[in-house]
PDB file of C-alpha atoms in Angstrom:
ATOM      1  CA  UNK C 216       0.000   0.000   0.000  1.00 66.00           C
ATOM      2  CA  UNK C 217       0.849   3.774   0.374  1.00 81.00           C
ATOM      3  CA  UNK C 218       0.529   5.181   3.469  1.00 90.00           C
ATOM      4  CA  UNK C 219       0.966   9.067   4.468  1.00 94.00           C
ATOM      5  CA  UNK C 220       0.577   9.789   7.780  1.00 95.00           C
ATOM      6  CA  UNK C 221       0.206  13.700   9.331  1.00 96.00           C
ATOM      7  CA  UNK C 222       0.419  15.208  12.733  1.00 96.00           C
ATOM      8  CA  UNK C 223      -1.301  16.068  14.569  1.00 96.00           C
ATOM      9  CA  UNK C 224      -4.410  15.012  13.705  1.00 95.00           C
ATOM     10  CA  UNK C 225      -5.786  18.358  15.302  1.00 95.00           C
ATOM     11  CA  UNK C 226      -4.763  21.091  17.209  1.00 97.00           C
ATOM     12  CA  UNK C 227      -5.815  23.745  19.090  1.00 96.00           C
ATOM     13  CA  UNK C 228      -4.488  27.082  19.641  1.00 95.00           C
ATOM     14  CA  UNK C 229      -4.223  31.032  20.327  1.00 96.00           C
ATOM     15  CA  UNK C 230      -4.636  33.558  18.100  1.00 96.00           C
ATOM     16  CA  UNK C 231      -1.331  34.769  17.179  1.00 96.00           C
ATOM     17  CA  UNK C 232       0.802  31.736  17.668  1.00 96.00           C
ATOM     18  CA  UNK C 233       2.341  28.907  14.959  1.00 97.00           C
ATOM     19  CA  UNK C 234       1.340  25.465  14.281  1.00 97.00           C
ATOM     20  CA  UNK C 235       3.673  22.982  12.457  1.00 97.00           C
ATOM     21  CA  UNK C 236       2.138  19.875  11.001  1.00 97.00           C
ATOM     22  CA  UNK C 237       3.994  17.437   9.679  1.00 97.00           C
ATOM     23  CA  UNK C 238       3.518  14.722   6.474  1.00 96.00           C
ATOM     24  CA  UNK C 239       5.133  11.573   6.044  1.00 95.00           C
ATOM     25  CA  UNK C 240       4.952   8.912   3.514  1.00 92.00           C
ATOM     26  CA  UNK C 241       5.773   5.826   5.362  1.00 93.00           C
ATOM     27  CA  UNK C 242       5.910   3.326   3.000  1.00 89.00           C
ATOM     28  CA  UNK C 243       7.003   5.211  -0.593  1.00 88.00           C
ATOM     29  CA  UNK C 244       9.691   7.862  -1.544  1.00 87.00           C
ATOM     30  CA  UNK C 245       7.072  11.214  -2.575  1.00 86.00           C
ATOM     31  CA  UNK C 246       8.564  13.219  -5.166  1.00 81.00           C
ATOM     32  CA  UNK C 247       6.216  15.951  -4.763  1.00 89.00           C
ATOM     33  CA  UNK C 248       3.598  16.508  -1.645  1.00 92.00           C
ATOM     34  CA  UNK C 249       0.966  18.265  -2.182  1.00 93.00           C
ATOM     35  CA  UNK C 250      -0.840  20.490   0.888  1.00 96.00           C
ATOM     36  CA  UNK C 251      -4.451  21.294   0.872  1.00 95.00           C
ATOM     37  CA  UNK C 252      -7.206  23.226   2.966  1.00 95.00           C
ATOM     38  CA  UNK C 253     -11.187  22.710   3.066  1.00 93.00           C
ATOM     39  CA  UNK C 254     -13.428  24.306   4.760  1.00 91.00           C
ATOM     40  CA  UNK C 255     -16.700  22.700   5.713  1.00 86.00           C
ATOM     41  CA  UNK C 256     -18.651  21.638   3.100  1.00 81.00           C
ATOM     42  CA  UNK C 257     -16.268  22.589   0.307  1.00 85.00           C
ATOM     43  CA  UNK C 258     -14.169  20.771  -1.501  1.00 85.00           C
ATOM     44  CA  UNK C 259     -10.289  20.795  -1.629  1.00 90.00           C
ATOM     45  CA  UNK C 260      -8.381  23.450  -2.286  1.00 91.00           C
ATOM     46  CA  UNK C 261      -4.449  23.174  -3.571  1.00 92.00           C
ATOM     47  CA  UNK C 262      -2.466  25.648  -1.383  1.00 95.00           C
ATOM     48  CA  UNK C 263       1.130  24.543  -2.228  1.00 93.00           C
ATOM     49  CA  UNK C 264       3.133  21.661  -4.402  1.00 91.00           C
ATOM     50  CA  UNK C 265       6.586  20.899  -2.772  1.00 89.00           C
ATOM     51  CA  UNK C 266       9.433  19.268  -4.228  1.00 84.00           C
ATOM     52  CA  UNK C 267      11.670  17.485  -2.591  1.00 80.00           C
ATOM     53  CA  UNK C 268      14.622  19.700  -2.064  1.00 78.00           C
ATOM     54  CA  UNK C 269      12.759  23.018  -3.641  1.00 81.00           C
ATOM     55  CA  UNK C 270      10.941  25.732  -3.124  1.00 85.00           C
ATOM     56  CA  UNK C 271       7.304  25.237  -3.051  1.00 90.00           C
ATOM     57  CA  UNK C 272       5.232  26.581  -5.628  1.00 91.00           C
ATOM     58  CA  UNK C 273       1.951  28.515  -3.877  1.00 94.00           C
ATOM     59  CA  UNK C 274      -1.134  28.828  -5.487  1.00 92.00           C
ATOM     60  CA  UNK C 275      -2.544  32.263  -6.390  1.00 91.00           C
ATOM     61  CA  UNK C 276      -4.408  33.666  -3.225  1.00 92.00           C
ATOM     62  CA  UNK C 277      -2.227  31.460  -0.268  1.00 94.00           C
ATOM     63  CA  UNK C 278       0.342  33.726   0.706  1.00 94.00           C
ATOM     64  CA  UNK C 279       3.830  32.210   1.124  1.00 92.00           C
ATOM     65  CA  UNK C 280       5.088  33.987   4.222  1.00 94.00           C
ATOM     66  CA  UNK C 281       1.869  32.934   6.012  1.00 96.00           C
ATOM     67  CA  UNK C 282       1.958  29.371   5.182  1.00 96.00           C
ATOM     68  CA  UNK C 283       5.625  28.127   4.898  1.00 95.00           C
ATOM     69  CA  UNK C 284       6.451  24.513   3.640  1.00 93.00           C
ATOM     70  CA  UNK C 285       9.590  22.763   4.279  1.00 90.00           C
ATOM     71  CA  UNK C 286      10.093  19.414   1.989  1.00 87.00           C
ATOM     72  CA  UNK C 287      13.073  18.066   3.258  1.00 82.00           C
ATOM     73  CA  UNK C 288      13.461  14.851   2.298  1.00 88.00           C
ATOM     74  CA  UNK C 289      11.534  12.108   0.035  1.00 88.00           C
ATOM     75  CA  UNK C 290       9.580  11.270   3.149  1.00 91.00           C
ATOM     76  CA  UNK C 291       8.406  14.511   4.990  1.00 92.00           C
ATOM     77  CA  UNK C 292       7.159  17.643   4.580  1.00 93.00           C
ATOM     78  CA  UNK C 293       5.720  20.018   7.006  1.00 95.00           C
ATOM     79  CA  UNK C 294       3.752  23.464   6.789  1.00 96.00           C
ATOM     80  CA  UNK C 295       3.684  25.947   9.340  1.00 97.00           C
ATOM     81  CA  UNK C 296       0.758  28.475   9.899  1.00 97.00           C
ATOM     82  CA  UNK C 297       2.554  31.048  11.260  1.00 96.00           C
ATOM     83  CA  UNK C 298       0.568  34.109  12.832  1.00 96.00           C
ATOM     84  CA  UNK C 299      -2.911  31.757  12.749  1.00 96.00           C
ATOM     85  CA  UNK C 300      -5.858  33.643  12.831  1.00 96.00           C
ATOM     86  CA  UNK C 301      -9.455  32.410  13.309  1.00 96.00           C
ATOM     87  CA  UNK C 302      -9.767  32.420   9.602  1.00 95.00           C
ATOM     88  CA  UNK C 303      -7.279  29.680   9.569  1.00 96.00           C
ATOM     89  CA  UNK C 304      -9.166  27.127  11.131  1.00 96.00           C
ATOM     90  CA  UNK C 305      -9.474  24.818   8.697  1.00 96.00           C
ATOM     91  CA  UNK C 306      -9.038  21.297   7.709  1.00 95.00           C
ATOM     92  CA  UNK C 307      -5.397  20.685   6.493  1.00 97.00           C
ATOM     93  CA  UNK C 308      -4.270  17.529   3.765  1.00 96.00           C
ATOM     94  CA  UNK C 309      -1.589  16.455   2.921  1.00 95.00           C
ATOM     95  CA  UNK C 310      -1.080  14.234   0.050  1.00 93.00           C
ATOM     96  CA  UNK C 311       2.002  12.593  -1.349  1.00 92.00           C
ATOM     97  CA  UNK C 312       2.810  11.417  -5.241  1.00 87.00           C
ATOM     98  CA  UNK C 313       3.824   8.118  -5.634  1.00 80.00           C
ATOM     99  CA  UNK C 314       6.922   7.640  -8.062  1.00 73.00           C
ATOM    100  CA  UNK C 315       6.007   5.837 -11.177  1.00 70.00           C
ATOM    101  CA  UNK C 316       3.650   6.153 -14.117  1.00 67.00           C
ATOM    102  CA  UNK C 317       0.793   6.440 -12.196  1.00 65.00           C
ATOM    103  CA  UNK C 318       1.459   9.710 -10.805  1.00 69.00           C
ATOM    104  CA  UNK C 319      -1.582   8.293  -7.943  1.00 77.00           C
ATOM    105  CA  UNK C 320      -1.527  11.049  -4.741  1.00 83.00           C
ATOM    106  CA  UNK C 321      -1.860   9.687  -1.460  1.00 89.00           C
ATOM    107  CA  UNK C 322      -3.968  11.403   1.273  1.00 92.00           C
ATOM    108  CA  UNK C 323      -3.122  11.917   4.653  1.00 94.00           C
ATOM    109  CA  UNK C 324      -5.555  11.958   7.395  1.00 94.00           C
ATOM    110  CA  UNK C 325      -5.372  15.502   7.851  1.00 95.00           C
ATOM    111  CA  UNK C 326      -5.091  17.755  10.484  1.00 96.00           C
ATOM    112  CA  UNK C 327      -7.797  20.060  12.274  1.00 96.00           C
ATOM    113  CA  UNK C 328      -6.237  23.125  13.181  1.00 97.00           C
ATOM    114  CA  UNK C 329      -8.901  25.533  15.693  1.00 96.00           C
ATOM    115  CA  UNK C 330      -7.693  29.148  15.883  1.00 96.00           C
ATOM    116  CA  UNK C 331      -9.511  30.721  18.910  1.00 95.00           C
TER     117      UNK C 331
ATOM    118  CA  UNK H1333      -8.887  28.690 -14.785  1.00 65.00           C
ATOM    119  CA  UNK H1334      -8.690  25.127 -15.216  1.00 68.00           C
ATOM    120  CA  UNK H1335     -12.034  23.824 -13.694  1.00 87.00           C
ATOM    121  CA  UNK H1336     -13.587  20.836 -12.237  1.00 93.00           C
ATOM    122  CA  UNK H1337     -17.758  20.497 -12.375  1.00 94.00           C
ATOM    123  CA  UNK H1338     -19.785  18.471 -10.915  1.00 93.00           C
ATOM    124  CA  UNK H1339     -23.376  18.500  -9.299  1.00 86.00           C
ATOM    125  CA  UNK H1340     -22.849  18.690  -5.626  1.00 79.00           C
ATOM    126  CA  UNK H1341     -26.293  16.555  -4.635  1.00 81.00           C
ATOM    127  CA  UNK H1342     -27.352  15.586  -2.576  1.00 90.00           C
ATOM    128  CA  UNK H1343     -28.045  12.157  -4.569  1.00 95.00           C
ATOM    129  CA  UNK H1344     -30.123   9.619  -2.801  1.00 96.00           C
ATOM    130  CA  UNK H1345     -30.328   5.969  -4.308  1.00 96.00           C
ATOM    131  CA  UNK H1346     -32.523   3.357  -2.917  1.00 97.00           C
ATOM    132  CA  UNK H1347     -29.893   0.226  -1.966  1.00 97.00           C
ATOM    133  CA  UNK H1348     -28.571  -2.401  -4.565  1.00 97.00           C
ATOM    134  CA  UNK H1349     -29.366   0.320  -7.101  1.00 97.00           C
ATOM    135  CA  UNK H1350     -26.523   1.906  -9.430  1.00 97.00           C
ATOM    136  CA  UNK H1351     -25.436   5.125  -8.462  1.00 97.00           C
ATOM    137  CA  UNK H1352     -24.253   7.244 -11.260  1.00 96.00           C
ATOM    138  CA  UNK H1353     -21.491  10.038 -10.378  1.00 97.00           C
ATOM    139  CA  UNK H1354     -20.759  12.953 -13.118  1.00 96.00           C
ATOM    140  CA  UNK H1355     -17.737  15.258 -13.574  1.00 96.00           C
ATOM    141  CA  UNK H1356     -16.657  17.469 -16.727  1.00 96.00           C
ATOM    142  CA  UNK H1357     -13.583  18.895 -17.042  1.00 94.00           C
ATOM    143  CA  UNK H1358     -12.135  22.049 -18.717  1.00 92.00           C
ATOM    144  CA  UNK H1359      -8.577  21.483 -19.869  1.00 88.00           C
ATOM    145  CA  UNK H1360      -8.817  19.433 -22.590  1.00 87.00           C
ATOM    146  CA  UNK H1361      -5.258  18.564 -22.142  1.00 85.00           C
ATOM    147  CA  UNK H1362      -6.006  16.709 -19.327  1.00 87.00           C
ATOM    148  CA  UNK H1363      -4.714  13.314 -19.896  1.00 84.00           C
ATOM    149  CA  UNK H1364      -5.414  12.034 -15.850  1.00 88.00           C
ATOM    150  CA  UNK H1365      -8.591  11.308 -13.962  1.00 92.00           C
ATOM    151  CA  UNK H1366      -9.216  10.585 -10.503  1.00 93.00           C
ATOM    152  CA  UNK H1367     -12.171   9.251  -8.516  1.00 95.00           C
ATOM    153  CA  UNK H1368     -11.942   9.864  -4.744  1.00 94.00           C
ATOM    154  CA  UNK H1369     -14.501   9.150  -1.668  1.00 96.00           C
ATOM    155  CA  UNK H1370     -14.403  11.150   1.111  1.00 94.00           C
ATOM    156  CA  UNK H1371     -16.214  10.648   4.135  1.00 94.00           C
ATOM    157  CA  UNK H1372     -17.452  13.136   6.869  1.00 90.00           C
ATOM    158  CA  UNK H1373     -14.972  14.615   8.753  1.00 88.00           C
ATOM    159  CA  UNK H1374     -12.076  12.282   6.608  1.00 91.00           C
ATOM    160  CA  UNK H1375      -9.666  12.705   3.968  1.00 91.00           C
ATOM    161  CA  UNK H1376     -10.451  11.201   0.641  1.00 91.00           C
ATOM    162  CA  UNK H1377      -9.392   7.905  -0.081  1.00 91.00           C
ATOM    163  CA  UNK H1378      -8.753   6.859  -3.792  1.00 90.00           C
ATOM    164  CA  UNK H1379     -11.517   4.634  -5.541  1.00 92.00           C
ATOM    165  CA  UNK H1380     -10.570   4.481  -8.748  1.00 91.00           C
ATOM    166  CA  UNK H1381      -8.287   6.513 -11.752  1.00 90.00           C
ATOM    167  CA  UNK H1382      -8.414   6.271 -15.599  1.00 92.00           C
ATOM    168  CA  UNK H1383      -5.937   7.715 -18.342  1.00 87.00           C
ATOM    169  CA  UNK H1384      -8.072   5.796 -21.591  1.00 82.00           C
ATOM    170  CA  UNK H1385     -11.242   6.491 -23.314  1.00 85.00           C
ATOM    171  CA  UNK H1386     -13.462   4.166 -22.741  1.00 88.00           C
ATOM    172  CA  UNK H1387     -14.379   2.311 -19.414  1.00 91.00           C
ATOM    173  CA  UNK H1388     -12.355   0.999 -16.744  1.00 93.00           C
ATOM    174  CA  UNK H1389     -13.989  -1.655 -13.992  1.00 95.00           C
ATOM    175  CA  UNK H1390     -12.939  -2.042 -10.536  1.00 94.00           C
ATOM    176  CA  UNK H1391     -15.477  -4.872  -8.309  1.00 96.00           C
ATOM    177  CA  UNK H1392     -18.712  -2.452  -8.089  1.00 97.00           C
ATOM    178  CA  UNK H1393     -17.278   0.626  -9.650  1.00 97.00           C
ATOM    179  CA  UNK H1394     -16.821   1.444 -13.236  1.00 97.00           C
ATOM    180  CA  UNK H1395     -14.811   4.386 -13.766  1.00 96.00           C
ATOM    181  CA  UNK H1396     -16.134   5.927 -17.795  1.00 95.00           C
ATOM    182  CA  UNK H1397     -14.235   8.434 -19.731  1.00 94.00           C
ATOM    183  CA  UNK H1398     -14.997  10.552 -22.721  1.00 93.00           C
ATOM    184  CA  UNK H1399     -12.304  13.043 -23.633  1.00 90.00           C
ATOM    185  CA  UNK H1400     -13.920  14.385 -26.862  1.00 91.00           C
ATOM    186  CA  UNK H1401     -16.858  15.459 -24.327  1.00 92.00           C
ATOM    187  CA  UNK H1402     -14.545  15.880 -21.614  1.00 93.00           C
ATOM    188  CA  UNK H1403     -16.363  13.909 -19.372  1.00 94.00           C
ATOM    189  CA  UNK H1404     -15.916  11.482 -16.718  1.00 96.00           C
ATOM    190  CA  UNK H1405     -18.616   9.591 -14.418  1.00 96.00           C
ATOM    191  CA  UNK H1406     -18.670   6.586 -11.872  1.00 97.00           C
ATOM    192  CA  UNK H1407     -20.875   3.663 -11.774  1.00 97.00           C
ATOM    193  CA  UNK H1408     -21.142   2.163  -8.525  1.00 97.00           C
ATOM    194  CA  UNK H1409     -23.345  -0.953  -9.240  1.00 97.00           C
ATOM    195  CA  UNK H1410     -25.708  -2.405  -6.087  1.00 97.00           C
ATOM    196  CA  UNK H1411     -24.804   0.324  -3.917  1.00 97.00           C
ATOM    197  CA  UNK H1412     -24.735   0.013  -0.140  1.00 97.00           C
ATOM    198  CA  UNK H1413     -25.247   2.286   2.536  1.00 97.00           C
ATOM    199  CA  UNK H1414     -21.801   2.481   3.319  1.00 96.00           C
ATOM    200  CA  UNK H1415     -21.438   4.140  -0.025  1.00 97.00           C
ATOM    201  CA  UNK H1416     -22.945   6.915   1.258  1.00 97.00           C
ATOM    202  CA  UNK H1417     -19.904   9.608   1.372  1.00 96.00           C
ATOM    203  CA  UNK H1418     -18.654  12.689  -0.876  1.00 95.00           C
ATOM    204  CA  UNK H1419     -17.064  11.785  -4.252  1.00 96.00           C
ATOM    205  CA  UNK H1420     -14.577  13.777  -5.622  1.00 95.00           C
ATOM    206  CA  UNK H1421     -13.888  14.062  -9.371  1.00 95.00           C
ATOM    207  CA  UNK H1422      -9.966  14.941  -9.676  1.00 93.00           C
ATOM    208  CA  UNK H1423      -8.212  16.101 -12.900  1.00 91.00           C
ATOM    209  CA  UNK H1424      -4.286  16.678 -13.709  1.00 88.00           C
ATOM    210  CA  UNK H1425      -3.569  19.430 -15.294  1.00 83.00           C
ATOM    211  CA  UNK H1426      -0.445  21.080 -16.429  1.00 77.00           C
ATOM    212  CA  UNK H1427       0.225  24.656 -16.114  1.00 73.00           C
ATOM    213  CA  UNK H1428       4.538  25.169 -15.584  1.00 69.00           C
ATOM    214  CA  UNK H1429       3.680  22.015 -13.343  1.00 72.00           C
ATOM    215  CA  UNK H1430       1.378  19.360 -12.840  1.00 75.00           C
ATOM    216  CA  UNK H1431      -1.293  19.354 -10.052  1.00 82.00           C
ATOM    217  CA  UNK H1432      -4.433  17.877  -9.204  1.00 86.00           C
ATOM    218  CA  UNK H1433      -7.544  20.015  -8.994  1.00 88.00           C
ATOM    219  CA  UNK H1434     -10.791  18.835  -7.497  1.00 91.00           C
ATOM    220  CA  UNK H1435     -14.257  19.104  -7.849  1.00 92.00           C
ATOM    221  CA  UNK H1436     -16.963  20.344  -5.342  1.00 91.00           C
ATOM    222  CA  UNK H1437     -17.764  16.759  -4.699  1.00 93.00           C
ATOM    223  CA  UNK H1438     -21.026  15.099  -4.814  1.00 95.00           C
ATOM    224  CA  UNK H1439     -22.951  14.075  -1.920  1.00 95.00           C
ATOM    225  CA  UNK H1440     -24.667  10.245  -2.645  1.00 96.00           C
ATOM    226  CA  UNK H1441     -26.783   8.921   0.339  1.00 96.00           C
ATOM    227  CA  UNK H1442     -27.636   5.451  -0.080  1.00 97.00           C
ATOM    228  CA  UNK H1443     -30.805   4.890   1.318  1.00 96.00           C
ATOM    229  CA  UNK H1444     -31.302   1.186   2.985  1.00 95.00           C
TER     230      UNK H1444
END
């Protein structure tokens, strides 16, 4: 199988502070991870695509200094919502790209960050 | 702006009846298609994908694709309560990369 885990699978915190969540593959090398965010009853929305090794590349609208993604290795990749705001609360994916021709992404369980 | 359509239900299906699932797509370059479930309060979880014209059958679900209509839909044959979820039509697309945009999802309810 392919298995991506994140953590942690929610969090709670102040307005004001940061929040670091983390995304593994466990059982695959991910060339590319891909972070999302959905509110309730919407669908998913593509913040950022990460690289291993690279910059990520933000989508138009998610602003880079806000959200910062670290892809460090073919196994992990974290983003940190730095300065969270209310607004933020939100449902946070992760999914990673399996090599091969398949180019199938694995979700992770996501993460359910609470801003108060 | 690359989009993703689909009708976002809810649809309600009386058990052991087919359920049928519709997306269209707007890059007609698109050469990848995804089906994904997603439960309440869950990430998705893959069902099926398809690259070829034609159909593509996994055990109760049959993935069909059209790229001259740029369409893709999901059969899922004597469907079960536990069906009941969001399904999420996914396309890749290439801009200067490739990504994965979704659709809104559409809600089925299986009804027992």
């Amino acid at each position: 199988g392919a298995v991506v885990s994140q953590h942690p699978s929610w969090v709670i915190c102040k307005s004001g502070t940061s929040v670091k969540i983390e995304c593994r593959s466990l059982d695959f090398q991910a060339t590319t991870m891909f972070w999302y965010r959905q509110f309730p009853k919407q669908s998913l929305m593509l913040m950022a695509t990460s690289n291993e090794g690279s910059k990520a590349t933000y989508e138009q609208g998610v602003e880079k200094d806000k959200f910062l993604i670290n892809h460090a290795s073919l196994t992990l990749s974290t983003l940190t919502v730095t300065s969270a705001h209310p607004e933020d609360s939100s449902f946070y994916i992760c999914s990673a790209r399996k090599r091969g021709p398949t180019n199938e992404q694995f979700f992770g369980p996501g993460t359910r960050l609470t801003v108060l | 702006q690359k989009e993703v359509e689909q009708n976002s239900g809810p649809l309600s299906v009386p058990e052991g009846a087919i359920a049928s699932l519709n997306c269209t797509y707007s890059d007609r370059g698109s050469q990848s298609f995804f089906w994904y479930r997603q439960y309440s309060g869950k990430s998705p979880e893959l069902i099926m994908f398809i690259y070829s014209n034609g159909d593509k059958e996994d055990g109760r679900f049959t993935a069909q694709l059209n790229k001259a209509s740029q369409y893709v839909s999901l059969l899922i044959r004597d469907s079960q309560p536990s069906d009941s979820a969001t399904y999420l039509c996914a396309v890749k697309v290439f801009t200067s990369y490739d990504k994965v945009i979704f659709g809104p999802g559409t809600s089925l309810s299986v009804i027992p």
